[in-house]
């Protein structure tokens, strides 16, 4: 990605299950957004204190708690304690370098994925952890300006779509769907960039564009790394025989799977095209070089021999009979014209000019 | 494809199941063609009003309703209501950027694929959605001039072939078969183009042809993206245990599968050949460059030393003993001939000339 | 393949099961060769009329009918009628662009494959369809001079080998085995060509050989396309639970499968080697170019500065003090020798010479 | 790896099960570290004598015996005798060129893997063999300075984490986890190196960096060879139905598997990027060459023709009418200016300058 | 392989099961070595007559008969008759171009593999066929100097290792193990060669080394072709449920499988490295070329314009005012110095020098 994280001091040797924040340094307070809803009611409240938030939750409602940061290890531990989350899951939440994955535990299902935000020329990546419990969804996201879920909150509030009538599983699906929709935006941006670079590289030959193309390839590879495992995630959920996932959600997950496959297809073609553009550029360069060399060869071939002849008659020997002949100069000039013309005819024959 | 669609404003954040037309802007009315037939009768009628069309359908007949456009969201919703089509299917119908796929619902099977039309140099692509219900086939196509189905209507009308005697499943198969037949035409066009570019690139070195080759590769990749999933579609239908698909259709689907595999094979070889042609071109260029450079080197090597010698005796020093010797000029000329001849012998030995 | 078929007017839109000859235009009569044999007897007869042929067949014998062409649609239809062959099979027989495949029907098994004949430099390809019924084998081949089956007829006649004692399934196997044996010949030819091109490309740099290498790659790709599906065919037969295939044939089919895998292995290495040769050639070219350029650079570097110096003292200024000094000429000549020698020492150090 | 082992005299023809040390020559004594612990107690002792060590082990405790070298064949045999280890396992322990693998025997499970240590610029690789028996873990490692396990001993001693409360299986897992954590360090080092080389290669063109890039690729390939089989190892343990592996360990192994997959993902992208950097470098080089050639061509084209003209009027013919004309010199100078200016205009048009 | 066999006249059209020697021409007598042993006794005898050998075999012993050549078709037929070997197996024995494979028959298991011998620079390949019957192992090898089995005979004789106490299945395993051990030697040789070529290609640029690298690739590909199927062979034996293979052999076969996988891993990395070396060489060449071209361009750019100026003042026009000015010469020399210095400053800026 354009903005590379600083080498994270990976926690070599720490016992597994130790919650240790891995990511950019952050100190800001984590905003907790709690949403409780059922078919009739909708409550939304922002908290900065976890215990306060927990107290205010309404039993019997579908609840969604969103944490706007994962750098507060104590907070994560507290959540783990409240909802009996396994230490390994808590460790994964705090580690923002997680590979997209899904895991089934006794009382919950947890999935990790990456969200992408395009910001000017940069593509920002932030980790999202979704924990699905009975009538409860807990999400942990990095605070990179992630407003991808605002739209879902609005949908919940205005009761538009199925999302209010369905359970926590549909809400979790809706969140994943929103994440995958973001991928389309990023991929479209890549496509645009690729098309622009294509055009530029084929007309001019700015070496900067080569580097940009390489950066694009990096981006595409990075996206690929995040999207491929998504497929397994969705397929795993579909095959799960878990009471947290209701039967009527499957069709939506299949639709989500289709979207992911479409993204993968596009990424694979883009990858292929980037290589092709590079090859094409190389061929074009080679063509241009050929032309330049031909030009140089033609000019040199025409004038070097004639210049030699001029040099010969510029020598100062006393005894140079031709020099004193009346027509010597004109004969030599004629010979020079011939020497100049001969390669031109040769090159024409060889189709160089 | 040659004509690229403008970046479609993808519907990030819209709730799943929201029908939203994605594709080129269109405002023209959608023509509905309804065909009712059985072994004895055949009726065909064009409508621009959906309710009118519905009323005129004949119960007990096999019915085929074709919509010549998917940009009218309300119309799609109306169809969904009449035949109990799932909102996700309706959403897919309106989204022309769909990946080829098949889905089984309680009361119907729906499949999406791309049709290709060659139009002069361009290859146009339009989406086709086929919904197979009990005794009913509903098709949605983009109005790019798609006349691929006229031939099937003619076959129905003139009762040629099995199509009149069989059910809706055979009709759906016949439509898919017609689509796949179009792929052969497109692939043949690509083959022709490839052969032409091959010849051109190996003789001359027009940089335009390189770009054309690249465009061809793009096209082949795009075709590939559409054809590969077709294989899964047909295999999925064959494995379906659905009452809508009768046993005796399977053999036809297997035949269709063979066609698709043949197309995939050809696409894969073409892809391989495009890369080979590019490599070959690069090698040829390198060969040519070598020849040009050899030529330049030979000419330079022959004349530069001799010219230097001429320069020496062109100097105006007062005291240059050789200059005044009687045979100096002739001796120097002889040396020059040697200087010119020596590299020629050397190059001959090295097999450069 | 060397001799490319003209773009066949593919039968877009024709109903499936329509028999339509696809291939080179032909009008010659189709020769029908009928062979009836059992352990004791052997009859062989050539016919040009199908009904006559059918009448003469001996019941209770193993029968093999070979058609020397597939361009007579009516004849194929007649065969279909006699032996209850499915219209889709008849369609495939007439379409010589078939992909190798096997299909099981109620009363017969049909398989299509390509035979290869080397003819001078060309590799000719012709389609073979084998239909295996109860005690009957029907073969359809294109009349490209196919004498691959003569040897089997001879074997049948002279009762050499197992073929006379076994049933129709062994005969069908023997035919397939003969086809696969032909592949070895073709592959050997490719290997020879590859070795020759290798040698040529590494010594000289004839651009024609590059094109030949490319043609060879084309051929190898085309072969590959035909041989890969053969593997599936044989494996499918082995797994068939069909009474037409007797148990004791399986071991022979496994042997056949081994041969096919060996051919595939060889094709894959050849494909790899062709790419390597191309890369190697490119590297060699680059090496040669480097040498040529070094030579040019050395010659230029040696003489251009010295020539410049000669030019300076060839100027005609009135006031050039050095010119009139007694030893000026000899000093300048010494300097020139230095100017010429210096780069030689430099290049020696850089290991250019 | 940076430091390549000397060609080990592989033991061709020795009977299987013959214990024969394969690796760098070593003669130092092997240090044996025995750790006995349960939830309450912790004992740690270093021995150089095996029999002494065995005697001091405490029954009823979880025991971990670590051998700091595998070059003492007799010692390995003694261990094999004490704990009934199969000769093939003993042979594998002594052969440090082992492929990572896992094997299940009647009374124990044995796994081999490679540990990596970064030491300045070098990446050192040492083999680790872990044998898991009932309440006992035996580890064999090469003495390359491996302090990777100190941290685990400290964890055991200070009773931090789950490791003290769990059985031998958890200890074995903790060791494997520590090994995999080391991979992250090595991969991060590779990433850093790759990024540095990237930058260097795209700005300058030091041929040394190309070789470094190649060395990096070698390293990545070597890592890859060691990490890929790790995945199978962990998956195999998960699927094992062995009483030595308790149920509640599985979740930790799944976490370990995730880490390995993450490492594999990163290695694969790095591999892809190394190729891309090489391609990019080639393109950049080609671009630069183009520029150099253009420059040379421009300079030559400008001055060679004008120099020829100067040469013509430097000839010493008696009869050269132009020479004596009053304005001849100025006319010729003007022509020269034209000759110099013309190509400049031409090149500007061609966008070379 | 270094020494390529002459194109073997493949036996197109021969009936399957026909024993026909395919390989280098040979006429020497085949030496038969019979070994009979049990836990107590060991007999070894060389014969040139088969019937004599058969008579001398000791019933109740484990017997191993080794044939030192497969070019005597009659001998193979005789062996087939004695032990009821299927004609297809006999055919495979005589065909030395066999692909490594394993086949299970009613009364025996047969496997074919290639042995490799390094002989100076060449790698010789010879086919080995192992037939495992009840208490009997028959081996057929080509007489290329194969002493790989001497070591096993010695082990049998001196009763070292398990081999004497075990049955015929362990003997067959020991033979396969010896063959696989040879692969390690060959691979090590390839590694050495690769490392040497690497070094050479990166320092100098001898085109011969490129060809050697290509030859090495050929060798690696050929090895690969032989080793990959070995994996299937061993896995097939492990899965066999055949009384000829006893349970306690499986663990040794798993060990053998590990060795094969290790060899495959190494081959795959070598293949990858060969391509990388070639790419690296290409890049290095391109770098060198760039340097050469820069040098030429610098020299030319410096002197060509100054030489032109010298040429101008070397013209012989009567009316050249500058020539007669007192300081003209010194002014021109100063200008020349400037012309020479300017590009040097420019190149320094561009970092060319």
mmCIF file of C-alpha atoms in Angstrom, chain E residues 19-232:
data_model
loop_
_atom_site.group_PDB
_atom_site.id
_atom_site.type_symbol
_atom_site.label_atom_id
_atom_site.label_comp_id
_atom_site.label_asym_id
_atom_site.label_seq_id
_atom_site.Cartn_x
_atom_site.Cartn_y
_atom_site.Cartn_z
ATOM 1 C CA UNK E 19 8.361 -57.651 -26.537
ATOM 2 C CA UNK E 20 10.681 -55.435 -28.536
ATOM 3 C CA UNK E 21 13.955 -54.039 -27.261
ATOM 4 C CA UNK E 22 14.063 -50.236 -27.427
ATOM 5 C CA UNK E 23 17.398 -48.656 -26.525
ATOM 6 C CA UNK E 24 21.027 -48.486 -27.544
ATOM 7 C CA UNK E 25 22.208 -51.351 -29.671
ATOM 8 C CA UNK E 26 23.874 -54.063 -27.627
ATOM 9 C CA UNK E 27 25.017 -57.558 -28.334
ATOM 10 C CA UNK E 28 26.929 -58.566 -25.224
ATOM 11 C CA UNK E 29 25.736 -61.539 -23.191
ATOM 12 C CA UNK E 30 23.511 -60.752 -20.225
ATOM 13 C CA UNK E 31 25.010 -61.640 -16.874
ATOM 14 C CA UNK E 32 22.509 -63.083 -14.391
ATOM 15 C CA UNK E 33 23.319 -62.704 -10.707
ATOM 16 C CA UNK E 34 21.319 -64.897 -8.368
ATOM 17 C CA UNK E 35 21.345 -64.329 -4.632
ATOM 18 C CA UNK E 36 19.629 -66.696 -2.177
ATOM 19 C CA UNK E 37 19.596 -65.849 1.482
ATOM 20 C CA UNK E 38 17.842 -66.280 4.778
ATOM 21 C CA UNK E 39 18.773 -65.209 8.242
ATOM 22 C CA UNK E 40 21.524 -67.831 8.412
ATOM 23 C CA UNK E 41 22.738 -68.518 4.882
ATOM 24 C CA UNK E 42 23.882 -66.450 1.925
ATOM 25 C CA UNK E 43 24.664 -67.711 -1.573
ATOM 26 C CA UNK E 44 25.647 -65.592 -4.559
ATOM 27 C CA UNK E 45 26.381 -66.840 -8.065
ATOM 28 C CA UNK E 46 26.797 -65.292 -11.531
ATOM 29 C CA UNK E 47 25.392 -67.140 -14.550
ATOM 30 C CA UNK E 48 25.235 -66.483 -18.259
ATOM 31 C CA UNK E 49 22.641 -69.173 -18.875
ATOM 32 C CA UNK E 50 19.129 -68.667 -17.517
ATOM 33 C CA UNK E 51 18.028 -72.297 -17.212
ATOM 34 C CA UNK E 52 21.152 -73.113 -15.239
ATOM 35 C CA UNK E 53 20.400 -70.237 -12.905
ATOM 36 C CA UNK E 54 16.828 -71.339 -12.324
ATOM 37 C CA UNK E 55 17.905 -74.839 -11.455
ATOM 38 C CA UNK E 56 20.366 -73.643 -8.821
ATOM 39 C CA UNK E 57 17.880 -71.542 -6.843
ATOM 40 C CA UNK E 58 17.269 -72.728 -3.292
ATOM 41 C CA UNK E 59 13.639 -73.193 -2.269
ATOM 42 C CA UNK E 60 12.653 -71.672 1.083
ATOM 43 C CA UNK E 61 15.181 -68.885 0.713
ATOM 44 C CA UNK E 62 14.529 -65.265 -0.198
ATOM 45 C CA UNK E 63 15.778 -65.044 -3.766
ATOM 46 C CA UNK E 64 16.985 -62.092 -5.813
ATOM 47 C CA UNK E 65 17.748 -62.530 -9.500
ATOM 48 C CA UNK E 66 19.368 -59.601 -11.263
ATOM 49 C CA UNK E 67 19.611 -59.341 -15.059
ATOM 50 C CA UNK E 68 22.365 -57.107 -16.317
ATOM 51 C CA UNK E 69 20.657 -56.105 -19.591
ATOM 52 C CA UNK E 70 17.274 -56.172 -21.289
ATOM 53 C CA UNK E 71 18.300 -56.499 -24.940
ATOM 54 C CA UNK E 72 17.774 -60.261 -25.075
ATOM 55 C CA UNK E 73 14.080 -60.602 -25.857
ATOM 56 C CA UNK E 74 14.143 -64.394 -25.624
ATOM 57 C CA UNK E 75 15.544 -64.298 -22.128
ATOM 58 C CA UNK E 76 12.804 -61.932 -20.993
ATOM 59 C CA UNK E 77 10.206 -64.226 -22.525
ATOM 60 C CA UNK E 78 11.695 -67.167 -20.665
ATOM 61 C CA UNK E 79 11.545 -65.296 -17.356
ATOM 62 C CA UNK E 80 7.925 -64.358 -18.142
ATOM 63 C CA UNK E 81 7.103 -68.002 -18.706
ATOM 64 C CA UNK E 82 8.771 -69.235 -15.508
ATOM 65 C CA UNK E 83 7.070 -66.737 -13.230
ATOM 66 C CA UNK E 84 3.803 -66.029 -15.111
ATOM 67 C CA UNK E 85 4.600 -62.416 -15.888
ATOM 68 C CA UNK E 86 2.010 -60.582 -18.038
ATOM 69 C CA UNK E 87 3.139 -59.854 -21.637
ATOM 70 C CA UNK E 88 2.596 -56.106 -21.075
ATOM 71 C CA UNK E 89 5.113 -56.184 -18.231
ATOM 72 C CA UNK E 90 7.611 -58.055 -20.391
ATOM 73 C CA UNK E 91 7.115 -55.448 -23.122
ATOM 74 C CA UNK E 92 7.784 -52.679 -20.586
ATOM 75 C CA UNK E 93 10.951 -54.380 -19.370
ATOM 76 C CA UNK E 94 12.428 -54.429 -22.863
ATOM 77 C CA UNK E 95 11.441 -50.802 -23.539
ATOM 78 C CA UNK E 96 14.076 -48.700 -21.800
ATOM 79 C CA UNK E 97 12.186 -45.483 -22.504
ATOM 80 C CA UNK E 98 9.614 -46.369 -19.871
ATOM 81 C CA UNK E 99 8.078 -43.751 -17.595
ATOM 82 C CA UNK E 100 8.575 -44.546 -13.867
ATOM 83 C CA UNK E 101 5.474 -46.433 -12.773
ATOM 84 C CA UNK E 102 4.118 -49.161 -10.585
ATOM 85 C CA UNK E 103 1.614 -51.857 -11.486
ATOM 86 C CA UNK E 104 -0.106 -54.479 -9.434
ATOM 87 C CA UNK E 105 -0.807 -57.857 -10.996
ATOM 88 C CA UNK E 106 -2.423 -60.950 -9.544
ATOM 89 C CA UNK E 107 0.816 -62.608 -8.464
ATOM 90 C CA UNK E 108 3.349 -59.796 -8.494
ATOM 91 C CA UNK E 109 4.013 -56.073 -8.269
ATOM 92 C CA UNK E 110 6.241 -54.447 -10.857
ATOM 93 C CA UNK E 111 7.844 -51.025 -10.737
ATOM 94 C CA UNK E 112 10.035 -49.196 -13.219
ATOM 95 C CA UNK E 113 12.380 -46.358 -12.403
ATOM 96 C CA UNK E 114 15.516 -44.691 -13.730
ATOM 97 C CA UNK E 115 18.936 -44.938 -12.097
ATOM 98 C CA UNK E 116 21.398 -42.109 -12.607
ATOM 99 C CA UNK E 117 25.163 -42.442 -12.691
ATOM 100 C CA UNK E 118 27.484 -39.492 -12.835
ATOM 101 C CA UNK E 119 30.456 -40.277 -15.017
ATOM 102 C CA UNK E 120 32.873 -37.375 -15.419
ATOM 103 C CA UNK E 121 30.696 -34.579 -16.737
ATOM 104 C CA UNK E 122 27.991 -36.820 -18.071
ATOM 105 C CA UNK E 123 24.932 -38.067 -16.301
ATOM 106 C CA UNK E 124 24.049 -41.522 -17.492
ATOM 107 C CA UNK E 125 20.552 -42.834 -17.089
ATOM 108 C CA UNK E 126 19.563 -46.467 -17.039
ATOM 109 C CA UNK E 127 16.232 -48.137 -16.526
ATOM 110 C CA UNK E 128 15.576 -50.455 -13.626
ATOM 111 C CA UNK E 129 12.625 -52.827 -13.457
ATOM 112 C CA UNK E 130 11.862 -54.482 -10.119
ATOM 113 C CA UNK E 131 9.395 -57.370 -9.967
ATOM 114 C CA UNK E 132 8.315 -58.414 -6.489
ATOM 115 C CA UNK E 133 6.858 -61.899 -6.152
ATOM 116 C CA UNK E 134 6.377 -64.188 -3.194
ATOM 117 C CA UNK E 135 9.858 -64.462 -1.601
ATOM 118 C CA UNK E 136 11.426 -63.412 -4.856
ATOM 119 C CA UNK E 137 12.713 -60.174 -6.345
ATOM 120 C CA UNK E 138 13.676 -60.010 -10.019
ATOM 121 C CA UNK E 139 15.518 -56.934 -11.245
ATOM 122 C CA UNK E 140 16.299 -55.899 -14.806
ATOM 123 C CA UNK E 141 18.849 -53.167 -15.354
ATOM 124 C CA UNK E 142 20.724 -51.713 -18.287
ATOM 125 C CA UNK E 143 24.457 -52.543 -18.241
ATOM 126 C CA UNK E 144 25.825 -48.986 -17.984
ATOM 127 C CA UNK E 145 28.281 -49.965 -15.288
ATOM 128 C CA UNK E 146 25.616 -50.066 -12.602
ATOM 129 C CA UNK E 147 27.398 -50.899 -9.385
ATOM 130 C CA UNK E 148 24.695 -49.310 -7.219
ATOM 131 C CA UNK E 149 23.580 -52.741 -6.060
ATOM 132 C CA UNK E 150 27.008 -54.045 -5.072
ATOM 133 C CA UNK E 151 26.620 -52.257 -1.790
ATOM 134 C CA UNK E 152 23.350 -54.039 -1.120
ATOM 135 C CA UNK E 153 24.856 -57.379 -1.949
ATOM 136 C CA UNK E 154 27.692 -56.616 0.466
ATOM 137 C CA UNK E 155 25.164 -55.667 3.124
ATOM 138 C CA UNK E 156 23.333 -58.948 2.535
ATOM 139 C CA UNK E 157 26.541 -60.938 2.659
ATOM 140 C CA UNK E 158 27.909 -59.311 5.809
ATOM 141 C CA UNK E 159 24.453 -59.418 7.397
ATOM 142 C CA UNK E 160 24.710 -55.744 8.269
ATOM 143 C CA UNK E 161 21.368 -54.030 8.841
ATOM 144 C CA UNK E 162 17.833 -55.351 8.746
ATOM 145 C CA UNK E 163 17.975 -56.568 5.188
ATOM 146 C CA UNK E 164 18.864 -60.221 5.881
ATOM 147 C CA UNK E 165 16.198 -60.743 8.498
ATOM 148 C CA UNK E 166 13.363 -59.287 6.418
ATOM 149 C CA UNK E 167 11.467 -60.598 3.450
ATOM 150 C CA UNK E 168 11.514 -59.903 -0.261
ATOM 151 C CA UNK E 169 9.487 -56.711 0.218
ATOM 152 C CA UNK E 170 12.220 -55.164 2.358
ATOM 153 C CA UNK E 171 14.798 -56.155 -0.267
ATOM 154 C CA UNK E 172 12.738 -54.424 -2.970
ATOM 155 C CA UNK E 173 12.490 -51.366 -0.734
ATOM 156 C CA UNK E 174 16.263 -51.416 -0.133
ATOM 157 C CA UNK E 175 16.848 -51.463 -3.892
ATOM 158 C CA UNK E 176 14.506 -48.493 -4.414
ATOM 159 C CA UNK E 177 16.206 -46.681 -1.549
ATOM 160 C CA UNK E 178 19.598 -47.207 -3.195
ATOM 161 C CA UNK E 179 18.239 -45.781 -6.443
ATOM 162 C CA UNK E 180 16.854 -42.708 -4.687
ATOM 163 C CA UNK E 181 20.162 -42.206 -2.853
ATOM 164 C CA UNK E 182 21.828 -41.950 -6.278
ATOM 165 C CA UNK E 183 19.506 -39.062 -7.108
ATOM 166 C CA UNK E 184 21.013 -37.079 -4.246
ATOM 167 C CA UNK E 185 24.461 -37.478 -5.789
ATOM 168 C CA UNK E 186 23.236 -36.290 -9.176
ATOM 169 C CA UNK E 187 21.389 -33.352 -7.669
ATOM 170 C CA UNK E 188 24.429 -32.325 -5.695
ATOM 171 C CA UNK E 189 26.431 -32.369 -8.917
ATOM 172 C CA UNK E 190 23.816 -30.150 -10.540
ATOM 173 C CA UNK E 191 23.950 -27.769 -7.565
ATOM 174 C CA UNK E 192 27.714 -27.517 -7.836
ATOM 175 C CA UNK E 193 27.512 -26.887 -11.563
ATOM 176 C CA UNK E 194 24.815 -24.268 -11.057
ATOM 177 C CA UNK E 195 26.866 -22.450 -8.437
ATOM 178 C CA UNK E 196 29.914 -22.462 -10.698
ATOM 179 C CA UNK E 197 27.938 -21.175 -13.680
ATOM 180 C CA UNK E 198 26.337 -18.519 -11.512
ATOM 181 C CA UNK E 199 29.692 -17.147 -10.475
ATOM 182 C CA UNK E 200 31.108 -17.303 -13.979
ATOM 183 C CA UNK E 201 28.117 -15.689 -15.623
ATOM 184 C CA UNK E 202 27.995 -12.839 -13.135
ATOM 185 C CA UNK E 203 31.670 -11.978 -13.468
ATOM 186 C CA UNK E 204 32.535 -12.601 -17.117
ATOM 187 C CA UNK E 205 30.228 -13.157 -20.039
ATOM 188 C CA UNK E 206 31.450 -16.221 -21.808
ATOM 189 C CA UNK E 207 28.674 -17.260 -24.192
ATOM 190 C CA UNK E 208 29.715 -20.888 -23.695
ATOM 191 C CA UNK E 209 28.499 -20.720 -20.123
ATOM 192 C CA UNK E 210 25.069 -19.690 -21.289
ATOM 193 C CA UNK E 211 24.898 -22.853 -23.347
ATOM 194 C CA UNK E 212 26.127 -24.838 -20.362
ATOM 195 C CA UNK E 213 23.414 -23.265 -18.242
ATOM 196 C CA UNK E 214 20.886 -24.298 -20.846
ATOM 197 C CA UNK E 215 22.289 -27.820 -20.862
ATOM 198 C CA UNK E 216 21.987 -27.848 -17.077
ATOM 199 C CA UNK E 217 18.354 -26.811 -17.360
ATOM 200 C CA UNK E 218 17.803 -29.662 -19.795
ATOM 201 C CA UNK E 219 19.348 -32.051 -17.305
ATOM 202 C CA UNK E 220 17.250 -30.716 -14.460
ATOM 203 C CA UNK E 221 14.101 -31.030 -16.557
ATOM 204 C CA UNK E 222 15.039 -34.582 -17.459
ATOM 205 C CA UNK E 223 15.672 -35.468 -13.805
ATOM 206 C CA UNK E 224 12.389 -33.851 -12.855
ATOM 207 C CA UNK E 225 10.559 -35.980 -15.395
ATOM 208 C CA UNK E 226 11.969 -39.087 -13.723
ATOM 209 C CA UNK E 227 11.607 -38.088 -10.076
ATOM 210 C CA UNK E 228 8.049 -36.711 -10.014
ATOM 211 C CA UNK E 229 6.405 -40.059 -10.862
ATOM 212 C CA UNK E 230 8.549 -41.737 -8.166
ATOM 213 C CA UNK E 231 6.426 -39.959 -5.594
ATOM 214 C CA UNK E 232 3.258 -41.517 -6.956
#
